[in-house]
């Protein structure tokens, strides 16, 4: 019996037990952004540590940070074999609006072979799978084919503000040959994907000030600058009619898309018509000369996320507002630097600021883009493990979203990062009725277990960046 058959037998026998254990984990309301859940964060960390111990991991610790703790465990007895560092997070998003949940967000429930609960897909369910894959191999063999280290944090949903400092301070402890993260998604139902690139992020708020207070629009309208008009003019200046960003130098450092990547995306036969129907739009829109996948995976963006100012209540109020503003975010691609882009944004805003108002720009979240060559051995090995279990070719994709800490791992530890996720875009992570398709839970356990054997076949030198 080969290792996949052995794993399959074990996971079938333990499935009910594993799902009940996952429900225990999901019942803990580990919302990192809300201070009233500080004790729940500690409880989740302790639950995870106990699950590490039950799986056979060693050198266990709950490592304090200036925020919520990091949970660590390892098994390092595969002499001469590569070391995999598994990263994930145990914190979850808030649950509002509660009225839209069909079952309690922290009362896990299985419906139609889907586990419903906050964190089921993002990221407790996927972290749990890695722990159980290790446990299965230890129960079956008494050892692992590779060395493993786990680092599971409690602040990913608030931007991992303290993790980079933790990684810097623990470089030796976290040293590995590859990093594996399951916090991304599949290409589609039954169609696995290995993500080899993430967009970076930077965000700012633009505040426009006019008069010292709101003015009567009849007495002052037409004679004093209107901050809402000013913010609209600034926002309109960011793009041309075809969606190209007009900020000077914005595209200067963008790495061109390789021909082999463009060919790989074409081979996915992405259905743009189906997407339009799914999201309820008549046309897709974006930078000229690029497909939808290319625009959302490999090109930078500048999006207006919110606009505010003036009177928005019922009826009419003839006021000339004193203030207005907007929040914008940019998704960045390799080799763009968030700090450089923010300076270009500030220069653009100053250049296009109308007369009669003052403008202030406040910086928010920043994260660098990440990319690993998709022909790297560790990436291709992940593809093989998916294919053995799902029996379909693996897609190699980039992702339009951002996981800022991935770039920090890449730069600080200087080892390849493999993003092998099992979620689906339809699973409502960050929204009411978050859920996880249990067929991907079942198959994902087997994929992870097989991947450890795939990596064991490489020397450490073969896995270097």
mmCIF file with all atom_site columns, C-alpha atoms in Angstrom, residues 95-274:
data_model
loop_
_atom_site.group_PDB
_atom_site.id
_atom_site.type_symbol
_atom_site.label_atom_id
_atom_site.label_alt_id
_atom_site.label_comp_id
_atom_site.label_asym_id
_atom_site.label_entity_id
_atom_site.label_seq_id
_atom_site.pdbx_PDB_ins_code
_atom_site.Cartn_x
_atom_site.Cartn_y
_atom_site.Cartn_z
_atom_site.occupancy
_atom_site.B_iso_or_equiv
_atom_site.pdbx_formal_charge
_atom_site.auth_seq_id
_atom_site.auth_comp_id
_atom_site.auth_asym_id
_atom_site.auth_atom_id
_atom_site.pdbx_PDB_model_num
ATOM 1   C CA . UNK A 1 95  ? -18.989 38.844 11.952  1.00 0.00 ? 95  UNK A CA 1
ATOM 2   C CA . UNK A 1 96  ? -21.189 41.872 11.214  1.00 0.00 ? 96  UNK A CA 1
ATOM 3   C CA . UNK A 1 97  ? -23.909 42.054 10.037  1.00 0.00 ? 97  UNK A CA 1
ATOM 4   C CA . UNK A 1 98  ? -24.994 39.254 12.346  1.00 0.00 ? 98  UNK A CA 1
ATOM 5   C CA . UNK A 1 99  ? -28.585 39.215 11.041  1.00 0.00 ? 99  UNK A CA 1
ATOM 6   C CA . UNK A 1 100 ? -27.400 37.860 7.664   1.00 0.00 ? 100 UNK A CA 1
ATOM 7   C CA . UNK A 1 101 ? -25.962 34.653 9.136   1.00 0.00 ? 101 UNK A CA 1
ATOM 8   C CA . UNK A 1 102 ? -28.159 31.599 8.666   1.00 0.00 ? 102 UNK A CA 1
ATOM 9   C CA . UNK A 1 103 ? -26.471 29.922 11.641  1.00 0.00 ? 103 UNK A CA 1
ATOM 10  C CA . UNK A 1 104 ? -24.348 31.375 14.417  1.00 0.00 ? 104 UNK A CA 1
ATOM 11  C CA . UNK A 1 105 ? -20.891 32.479 13.190  1.00 0.00 ? 105 UNK A CA 1
ATOM 12  C CA . UNK A 1 106 ? -19.288 30.629 16.089  1.00 0.00 ? 106 UNK A CA 1
ATOM 13  C CA . UNK A 1 107 ? -21.760 27.750 16.121  1.00 0.00 ? 107 UNK A CA 1
ATOM 14  C CA . UNK A 1 108 ? -20.279 25.514 13.395  1.00 0.00 ? 108 UNK A CA 1
ATOM 15  C CA . UNK A 1 109 ? -22.819 23.690 11.295  1.00 0.00 ? 109 UNK A CA 1
ATOM 16  C CA . UNK A 1 110 ? -22.473 21.326 8.331   1.00 0.00 ? 110 UNK A CA 1
ATOM 17  C CA . UNK A 1 111 ? -24.970 21.858 5.528   1.00 0.00 ? 111 UNK A CA 1
ATOM 18  C CA . UNK A 1 112 ? -24.700 20.363 2.032   1.00 0.00 ? 112 UNK A CA 1
ATOM 19  C CA . UNK A 1 113 ? -21.216 19.043 2.846   1.00 0.00 ? 113 UNK A CA 1
ATOM 20  C CA . UNK A 1 114 ? -20.013 22.541 3.733   1.00 0.00 ? 114 UNK A CA 1
ATOM 21  C CA . UNK A 1 115 ? -18.771 23.667 7.137   1.00 0.00 ? 115 UNK A CA 1
ATOM 22  C CA . UNK A 1 116 ? -20.373 27.016 8.039   1.00 0.00 ? 116 UNK A CA 1
ATOM 23  C CA . UNK A 1 117 ? -18.610 29.219 10.600  1.00 0.00 ? 117 UNK A CA 1
ATOM 24  C CA . UNK A 1 118 ? -16.377 32.271 10.760  1.00 0.00 ? 118 UNK A CA 1
ATOM 25  C CA . UNK A 1 119 ? -12.838 31.065 10.005  1.00 0.00 ? 119 UNK A CA 1
ATOM 26  C CA . UNK A 1 120 ? -13.952 27.822 8.345   1.00 0.00 ? 120 UNK A CA 1
ATOM 27  C CA . UNK A 1 121 ? -12.173 28.762 5.106   1.00 0.00 ? 121 UNK A CA 1
ATOM 28  C CA . UNK A 1 122 ? -10.039 31.729 6.223   1.00 0.00 ? 122 UNK A CA 1
ATOM 29  C CA . UNK A 1 123 ? -7.894  30.351 7.771   1.00 0.00 ? 123 UNK A CA 1
ATOM 30  C CA . UNK A 1 124 ? -8.657  27.991 10.643  1.00 0.00 ? 124 UNK A CA 1
ATOM 31  C CA . UNK A 1 125 ? -9.880  25.184 8.397   1.00 0.00 ? 125 UNK A CA 1
ATOM 32  C CA . UNK A 1 126 ? -6.773  25.280 6.226   1.00 0.00 ? 126 UNK A CA 1
ATOM 33  C CA . UNK A 1 127 ? -4.383  25.536 9.210   1.00 0.00 ? 127 UNK A CA 1
ATOM 34  C CA . UNK A 1 128 ? -6.164  22.591 10.832  1.00 0.00 ? 128 UNK A CA 1
ATOM 35  C CA . UNK A 1 129 ? -5.572  20.506 7.698   1.00 0.00 ? 129 UNK A CA 1
ATOM 36  C CA . UNK A 1 130 ? -1.803  20.927 7.964   1.00 0.00 ? 130 UNK A CA 1
ATOM 37  C CA . UNK A 1 131 ? -1.847  19.873 11.617  1.00 0.00 ? 131 UNK A CA 1
ATOM 38  C CA . UNK A 1 132 ? -3.906  16.793 10.818  1.00 0.00 ? 132 UNK A CA 1
ATOM 39  C CA . UNK A 1 133 ? -1.688  15.843 7.876   1.00 0.00 ? 133 UNK A CA 1
ATOM 40  C CA . UNK A 1 134 ? 1.298   15.814 10.226  1.00 0.00 ? 134 UNK A CA 1
ATOM 41  C CA . UNK A 1 135 ? -0.693  13.855 12.796  1.00 0.00 ? 135 UNK A CA 1
ATOM 42  C CA . UNK A 1 136 ? -1.679  11.264 10.181  1.00 0.00 ? 136 UNK A CA 1
ATOM 43  C CA . UNK A 1 137 ? 1.916   10.697 9.063   1.00 0.00 ? 137 UNK A CA 1
ATOM 44  C CA . UNK A 1 138 ? 3.112   10.455 12.654  1.00 0.00 ? 138 UNK A CA 1
ATOM 45  C CA . UNK A 1 139 ? 0.346   7.986  13.590  1.00 0.00 ? 139 UNK A CA 1
ATOM 46  C CA . UNK A 1 140 ? 1.013   5.831  10.527  1.00 0.00 ? 140 UNK A CA 1
ATOM 47  C CA . UNK A 1 141 ? 4.815   5.930  10.431  1.00 0.00 ? 141 UNK A CA 1
ATOM 48  C CA . UNK A 1 142 ? 6.052   7.314  13.733  1.00 0.00 ? 142 UNK A CA 1
ATOM 49  C CA . UNK A 1 143 ? 7.988   9.933  11.774  1.00 0.00 ? 143 UNK A CA 1
ATOM 50  C CA . UNK A 1 144 ? 7.748   12.460 8.949   1.00 0.00 ? 144 UNK A CA 1
ATOM 51  C CA . UNK A 1 145 ? 9.468   12.324 5.545   1.00 0.00 ? 145 UNK A CA 1
ATOM 52  C CA . UNK A 1 146 ? 10.662  15.936 6.029   1.00 0.00 ? 146 UNK A CA 1
ATOM 53  C CA . UNK A 1 147 ? 11.316  18.320 8.872   1.00 0.00 ? 147 UNK A CA 1
ATOM 54  C CA . UNK A 1 148 ? 8.480   20.713 9.676   1.00 0.00 ? 148 UNK A CA 1
ATOM 55  C CA . UNK A 1 149 ? 8.055   23.933 11.603  1.00 0.00 ? 149 UNK A CA 1
ATOM 56  C CA . UNK A 1 150 ? 4.752   25.674 12.272  1.00 0.00 ? 150 UNK A CA 1
ATOM 57  C CA . UNK A 1 151 ? 4.291   29.400 12.867  1.00 0.00 ? 151 UNK A CA 1
ATOM 58  C CA . UNK A 1 152 ? 0.627   30.361 13.269  1.00 0.00 ? 152 UNK A CA 1
ATOM 59  C CA . UNK A 1 153 ? -0.089  34.000 14.098  1.00 0.00 ? 153 UNK A CA 1
ATOM 60  C CA . UNK A 1 154 ? -3.062  35.863 15.529  1.00 0.00 ? 154 UNK A CA 1
ATOM 61  C CA . UNK A 1 155 ? -2.943  39.167 13.644  1.00 0.00 ? 155 UNK A CA 1
ATOM 62  C CA . UNK A 1 156 ? -3.173  38.431 9.922   1.00 0.00 ? 156 UNK A CA 1
ATOM 63  C CA . UNK A 1 157 ? -6.642  39.956 9.682   1.00 0.00 ? 157 UNK A CA 1
ATOM 64  C CA . UNK A 1 158 ? -5.315  43.263 11.024  1.00 0.00 ? 158 UNK A CA 1
ATOM 65  C CA . UNK A 1 159 ? -2.261  43.384 8.756   1.00 0.00 ? 159 UNK A CA 1
ATOM 66  C CA . UNK A 1 160 ? 0.265   41.340 10.811  1.00 0.00 ? 160 UNK A CA 1
ATOM 67  C CA . UNK A 1 161 ? 1.648   44.499 12.496  1.00 0.00 ? 161 UNK A CA 1
ATOM 68  C CA . UNK A 1 162 ? 4.033   42.638 14.803  1.00 0.00 ? 162 UNK A CA 1
ATOM 69  C CA . UNK A 1 163 ? 4.962   39.536 12.815  1.00 0.00 ? 163 UNK A CA 1
ATOM 70  C CA . UNK A 1 164 ? 7.756   41.018 10.711  1.00 0.00 ? 164 UNK A CA 1
ATOM 71  C CA . UNK A 1 165 ? 9.612   42.031 13.879  1.00 0.00 ? 165 UNK A CA 1
ATOM 72  C CA . UNK A 1 166 ? 9.053   38.503 15.254  1.00 0.00 ? 166 UNK A CA 1
ATOM 73  C CA . UNK A 1 167 ? 10.466  36.926 12.090  1.00 0.00 ? 167 UNK A CA 1
ATOM 74  C CA . UNK A 1 168 ? 13.533  39.186 12.205  1.00 0.00 ? 168 UNK A CA 1
ATOM 75  C CA . UNK A 1 169 ? 14.145  38.276 15.854  1.00 0.00 ? 169 UNK A CA 1
ATOM 76  C CA . UNK A 1 170 ? 13.719  34.530 15.211  1.00 0.00 ? 170 UNK A CA 1
ATOM 77  C CA . UNK A 1 171 ? 15.449  33.997 11.862  1.00 0.00 ? 171 UNK A CA 1
ATOM 78  C CA . UNK A 1 172 ? 17.431  31.001 13.115  1.00 0.00 ? 172 UNK A CA 1
ATOM 79  C CA . UNK A 1 173 ? 14.421  29.414 14.805  1.00 0.00 ? 173 UNK A CA 1
ATOM 80  C CA . UNK A 1 174 ? 12.359  29.801 11.623  1.00 0.00 ? 174 UNK A CA 1
ATOM 81  C CA . UNK A 1 175 ? 15.102  28.805 9.148   1.00 0.00 ? 175 UNK A CA 1
ATOM 82  C CA . UNK A 1 176 ? 13.697  26.478 6.486   1.00 0.00 ? 176 UNK A CA 1
ATOM 83  C CA . UNK A 1 177 ? 14.091  25.384 2.881   1.00 0.00 ? 177 UNK A CA 1
ATOM 84  C CA . UNK A 1 178 ? 10.585  26.364 1.777   1.00 0.00 ? 178 UNK A CA 1
ATOM 85  C CA . UNK A 1 179 ? 7.567   28.094 3.305   1.00 0.00 ? 179 UNK A CA 1
ATOM 86  C CA . UNK A 1 180 ? 4.101   26.654 2.702   1.00 0.00 ? 180 UNK A CA 1
ATOM 87  C CA . UNK A 1 181 ? 0.976   28.760 3.169   1.00 0.00 ? 181 UNK A CA 1
ATOM 88  C CA . UNK A 1 182 ? -2.616  27.603 2.740   1.00 0.00 ? 182 UNK A CA 1
ATOM 89  C CA . UNK A 1 183 ? -4.488  30.911 2.836   1.00 0.00 ? 183 UNK A CA 1
ATOM 90  C CA . UNK A 1 184 ? -5.337  31.210 -0.850  1.00 0.00 ? 184 UNK A CA 1
ATOM 91  C CA . UNK A 1 185 ? -7.874  29.574 -3.124  1.00 0.00 ? 185 UNK A CA 1
ATOM 92  C CA . UNK A 1 186 ? -8.438  27.062 -5.869  1.00 0.00 ? 186 UNK A CA 1
ATOM 93  C CA . UNK A 1 187 ? -8.934  28.216 -9.455  1.00 0.00 ? 187 UNK A CA 1
ATOM 94  C CA . UNK A 1 188 ? -12.471 26.819 -9.285  1.00 0.00 ? 188 UNK A CA 1
ATOM 95  C CA . UNK A 1 189 ? -14.482 23.846 -7.998  1.00 0.00 ? 189 UNK A CA 1
ATOM 96  C CA . UNK A 1 190 ? -12.494 20.686 -8.644  1.00 0.00 ? 190 UNK A CA 1
ATOM 97  C CA . UNK A 1 191 ? -9.715  22.733 -10.272 1.00 0.00 ? 191 UNK A CA 1
ATOM 98  C CA . UNK A 1 192 ? -6.714  23.154 -7.936  1.00 0.00 ? 192 UNK A CA 1
ATOM 99  C CA . UNK A 1 193 ? -4.215  25.985 -8.267  1.00 0.00 ? 193 UNK A CA 1
ATOM 100 C CA . UNK A 1 194 ? -0.807  26.900 -6.930  1.00 0.00 ? 194 UNK A CA 1
ATOM 101 C CA . UNK A 1 195 ? -0.475  30.638 -6.501  1.00 0.00 ? 195 UNK A CA 1
ATOM 102 C CA . UNK A 1 196 ? 3.018   31.938 -7.248  1.00 0.00 ? 196 UNK A CA 1
ATOM 103 C CA . UNK A 1 197 ? 2.401   35.688 -7.046  1.00 0.00 ? 197 UNK A CA 1
ATOM 104 C CA . UNK A 1 198 ? 0.500   38.222 -4.954  1.00 0.00 ? 198 UNK A CA 1
ATOM 105 C CA . UNK A 1 199 ? -0.081  41.888 -5.527  1.00 0.00 ? 199 UNK A CA 1
ATOM 106 C CA . UNK A 1 200 ? 1.198   44.372 -2.982  1.00 0.00 ? 200 UNK A CA 1
ATOM 107 C CA . UNK A 1 201 ? -0.830  47.151 -1.420  1.00 0.00 ? 201 UNK A CA 1
ATOM 108 C CA . UNK A 1 202 ? -0.724  50.774 -0.394  1.00 0.00 ? 202 UNK A CA 1
ATOM 109 C CA . UNK A 1 203 ? -3.576  52.984 0.718   1.00 0.00 ? 203 UNK A CA 1
ATOM 110 C CA . UNK A 1 204 ? -4.194  56.635 1.522   1.00 0.00 ? 204 UNK A CA 1
ATOM 111 C CA . UNK A 1 205 ? -6.993  58.893 2.669   1.00 0.00 ? 205 UNK A CA 1
ATOM 112 C CA . UNK A 1 206 ? -7.397  62.262 0.945   1.00 0.00 ? 206 UNK A CA 1
ATOM 113 C CA . UNK A 1 207 ? -8.995  64.990 3.070   1.00 0.00 ? 207 UNK A CA 1
ATOM 114 C CA . UNK A 1 208 ? -10.067 68.244 1.405   1.00 0.00 ? 208 UNK A CA 1
ATOM 115 C CA . UNK A 1 209 ? -10.798 71.329 3.525   1.00 0.00 ? 209 UNK A CA 1
ATOM 116 C CA . UNK A 1 210 ? -12.634 74.371 2.234   1.00 0.00 ? 210 UNK A CA 1
ATOM 117 C CA . UNK A 1 211 ? -14.212 77.019 4.439   1.00 0.00 ? 211 UNK A CA 1
ATOM 118 C CA . UNK A 1 212 ? -13.894 76.786 8.222   1.00 0.00 ? 212 UNK A CA 1
ATOM 119 C CA . UNK A 1 213 ? -17.488 75.574 8.455   1.00 0.00 ? 213 UNK A CA 1
ATOM 120 C CA . UNK A 1 214 ? -20.452 74.523 6.302   1.00 0.00 ? 214 UNK A CA 1
ATOM 121 C CA . UNK A 1 215 ? -21.952 77.424 4.315   1.00 0.00 ? 215 UNK A CA 1
ATOM 122 C CA . UNK A 1 216 ? -25.400 78.225 2.918   1.00 0.00 ? 216 UNK A CA 1
ATOM 123 C CA . UNK A 1 217 ? -25.271 77.204 -0.741  1.00 0.00 ? 217 UNK A CA 1
ATOM 124 C CA . UNK A 1 218 ? -27.525 80.052 -1.762  1.00 0.00 ? 218 UNK A CA 1
ATOM 125 C CA . UNK A 1 219 ? -25.417 82.738 -0.111  1.00 0.00 ? 219 UNK A CA 1
ATOM 126 C CA . UNK A 1 220 ? -21.997 81.307 -0.935  1.00 0.00 ? 220 UNK A CA 1
ATOM 127 C CA . UNK A 1 221 ? -22.477 78.827 -3.793  1.00 0.00 ? 221 UNK A CA 1
ATOM 128 C CA . UNK A 1 222 ? -20.568 79.807 -6.899  1.00 0.00 ? 222 UNK A CA 1
ATOM 129 C CA . UNK A 1 223 ? -18.278 82.097 -4.901  1.00 0.00 ? 223 UNK A CA 1
ATOM 130 C CA . UNK A 1 224 ? -16.427 79.651 -2.634  1.00 0.00 ? 224 UNK A CA 1
ATOM 131 C CA . UNK A 1 225 ? -14.682 76.377 -3.591  1.00 0.00 ? 225 UNK A CA 1
ATOM 132 C CA . UNK A 1 226 ? -16.763 73.290 -2.885  1.00 0.00 ? 226 UNK A CA 1
ATOM 133 C CA . UNK A 1 227 ? -14.639 70.482 -1.345  1.00 0.00 ? 227 UNK A CA 1
ATOM 134 C CA . UNK A 1 228 ? -16.868 67.816 -2.934  1.00 0.00 ? 228 UNK A CA 1
ATOM 135 C CA . UNK A 1 229 ? -16.220 69.310 -6.368  1.00 0.00 ? 229 UNK A CA 1
ATOM 136 C CA . UNK A 1 230 ? -12.516 69.385 -5.507  1.00 0.00 ? 230 UNK A CA 1
ATOM 137 C CA . UNK A 1 231 ? -12.315 65.740 -4.410  1.00 0.00 ? 231 UNK A CA 1
ATOM 138 C CA . UNK A 1 232 ? -14.275 64.700 -7.520  1.00 0.00 ? 232 UNK A CA 1
ATOM 139 C CA . UNK A 1 233 ? -11.794 66.570 -9.712  1.00 0.00 ? 233 UNK A CA 1
ATOM 140 C CA . UNK A 1 234 ? -8.827  64.931 -7.982  1.00 0.00 ? 234 UNK A CA 1
ATOM 141 C CA . UNK A 1 235 ? -10.343 61.449 -8.259  1.00 0.00 ? 235 UNK A CA 1
ATOM 142 C CA . UNK A 1 236 ? -11.227 61.922 -11.935 1.00 0.00 ? 236 UNK A CA 1
ATOM 143 C CA . UNK A 1 237 ? -7.606  62.842 -12.639 1.00 0.00 ? 237 UNK A CA 1
ATOM 144 C CA . UNK A 1 238 ? -6.296  59.407 -11.635 1.00 0.00 ? 238 UNK A CA 1
ATOM 145 C CA . UNK A 1 239 ? -7.419  57.549 -14.816 1.00 0.00 ? 239 UNK A CA 1
ATOM 146 C CA . UNK A 1 240 ? -7.990  58.175 -18.479 1.00 0.00 ? 240 UNK A CA 1
ATOM 147 C CA . UNK A 1 241 ? -11.120 57.024 -20.333 1.00 0.00 ? 241 UNK A CA 1
ATOM 148 C CA . UNK A 1 242 ? -9.671  53.537 -20.958 1.00 0.00 ? 242 UNK A CA 1
ATOM 149 C CA . UNK A 1 243 ? -8.758  52.803 -17.344 1.00 0.00 ? 243 UNK A CA 1
ATOM 150 C CA . UNK A 1 244 ? -5.030  53.561 -17.565 1.00 0.00 ? 244 UNK A CA 1
ATOM 151 C CA . UNK A 1 245 ? -3.628  55.207 -14.438 1.00 0.00 ? 245 UNK A CA 1
ATOM 152 C CA . UNK A 1 246 ? -2.364  58.712 -15.218 1.00 0.00 ? 246 UNK A CA 1
ATOM 153 C CA . UNK A 1 247 ? -0.164  59.265 -12.159 1.00 0.00 ? 247 UNK A CA 1
ATOM 154 C CA . UNK A 1 248 ? 3.293   60.267 -13.445 1.00 0.00 ? 248 UNK A CA 1
ATOM 155 C CA . UNK A 1 249 ? 5.716   57.335 -13.172 1.00 0.00 ? 249 UNK A CA 1
ATOM 156 C CA . UNK A 1 250 ? 3.129   54.927 -11.783 1.00 0.00 ? 250 UNK A CA 1
ATOM 157 C CA . UNK A 1 251 ? 4.095   52.151 -14.242 1.00 0.00 ? 251 UNK A CA 1
ATOM 158 C CA . UNK A 1 252 ? 7.852   52.854 -14.282 1.00 0.00 ? 252 UNK A CA 1
ATOM 159 C CA . UNK A 1 253 ? 8.868   49.789 -12.249 1.00 0.00 ? 253 UNK A CA 1
ATOM 160 C CA . UNK A 1 254 ? 6.176   47.325 -13.382 1.00 0.00 ? 254 UNK A CA 1
ATOM 161 C CA . UNK A 1 255 ? 7.724   44.016 -14.405 1.00 0.00 ? 255 UNK A CA 1
ATOM 162 C CA . UNK A 1 256 ? 6.456   42.968 -17.864 1.00 0.00 ? 256 UNK A CA 1
ATOM 163 C CA . UNK A 1 257 ? 4.356   39.828 -18.099 1.00 0.00 ? 257 UNK A CA 1
ATOM 164 C CA . UNK A 1 258 ? 6.363   36.910 -19.470 1.00 0.00 ? 258 UNK A CA 1
ATOM 165 C CA . UNK A 1 259 ? 5.082   35.254 -22.650 1.00 0.00 ? 259 UNK A CA 1
ATOM 166 C CA . UNK A 1 260 ? 4.897   31.844 -20.959 1.00 0.00 ? 260 UNK A CA 1
ATOM 167 C CA . UNK A 1 261 ? 2.715   33.297 -18.203 1.00 0.00 ? 261 UNK A CA 1
ATOM 168 C CA . UNK A 1 262 ? 0.396   34.948 -20.714 1.00 0.00 ? 262 UNK A CA 1
ATOM 169 C CA . UNK A 1 263 ? 0.123   31.643 -22.609 1.00 0.00 ? 263 UNK A CA 1
ATOM 170 C CA . UNK A 1 264 ? -0.629  29.782 -19.363 1.00 0.00 ? 264 UNK A CA 1
ATOM 171 C CA . UNK A 1 265 ? -3.455  32.183 -18.534 1.00 0.00 ? 265 UNK A CA 1
ATOM 172 C CA . UNK A 1 266 ? -4.946  31.833 -22.014 1.00 0.00 ? 266 UNK A CA 1
ATOM 173 C CA . UNK A 1 267 ? -4.915  28.058 -21.568 1.00 0.00 ? 267 UNK A CA 1
ATOM 174 C CA . UNK A 1 268 ? -7.189  28.422 -18.529 1.00 0.00 ? 268 UNK A CA 1
ATOM 175 C CA . UNK A 1 269 ? -10.011 29.484 -20.894 1.00 0.00 ? 269 UNK A CA 1
ATOM 176 C CA . UNK A 1 270 ? -11.424 31.930 -18.357 1.00 0.00 ? 270 UNK A CA 1
ATOM 177 C CA . UNK A 1 271 ? -15.111 32.611 -19.040 1.00 0.00 ? 271 UNK A CA 1
ATOM 178 C CA . UNK A 1 272 ? -15.539 36.394 -18.948 1.00 0.00 ? 272 UNK A CA 1
ATOM 179 C CA . UNK A 1 273 ? -19.221 36.126 -19.938 1.00 0.00 ? 273 UNK A CA 1
ATOM 180 C CA . UNK A 1 274 ? -19.933 33.898 -16.951 1.00 0.00 ? 274 UNK A CA 1
#
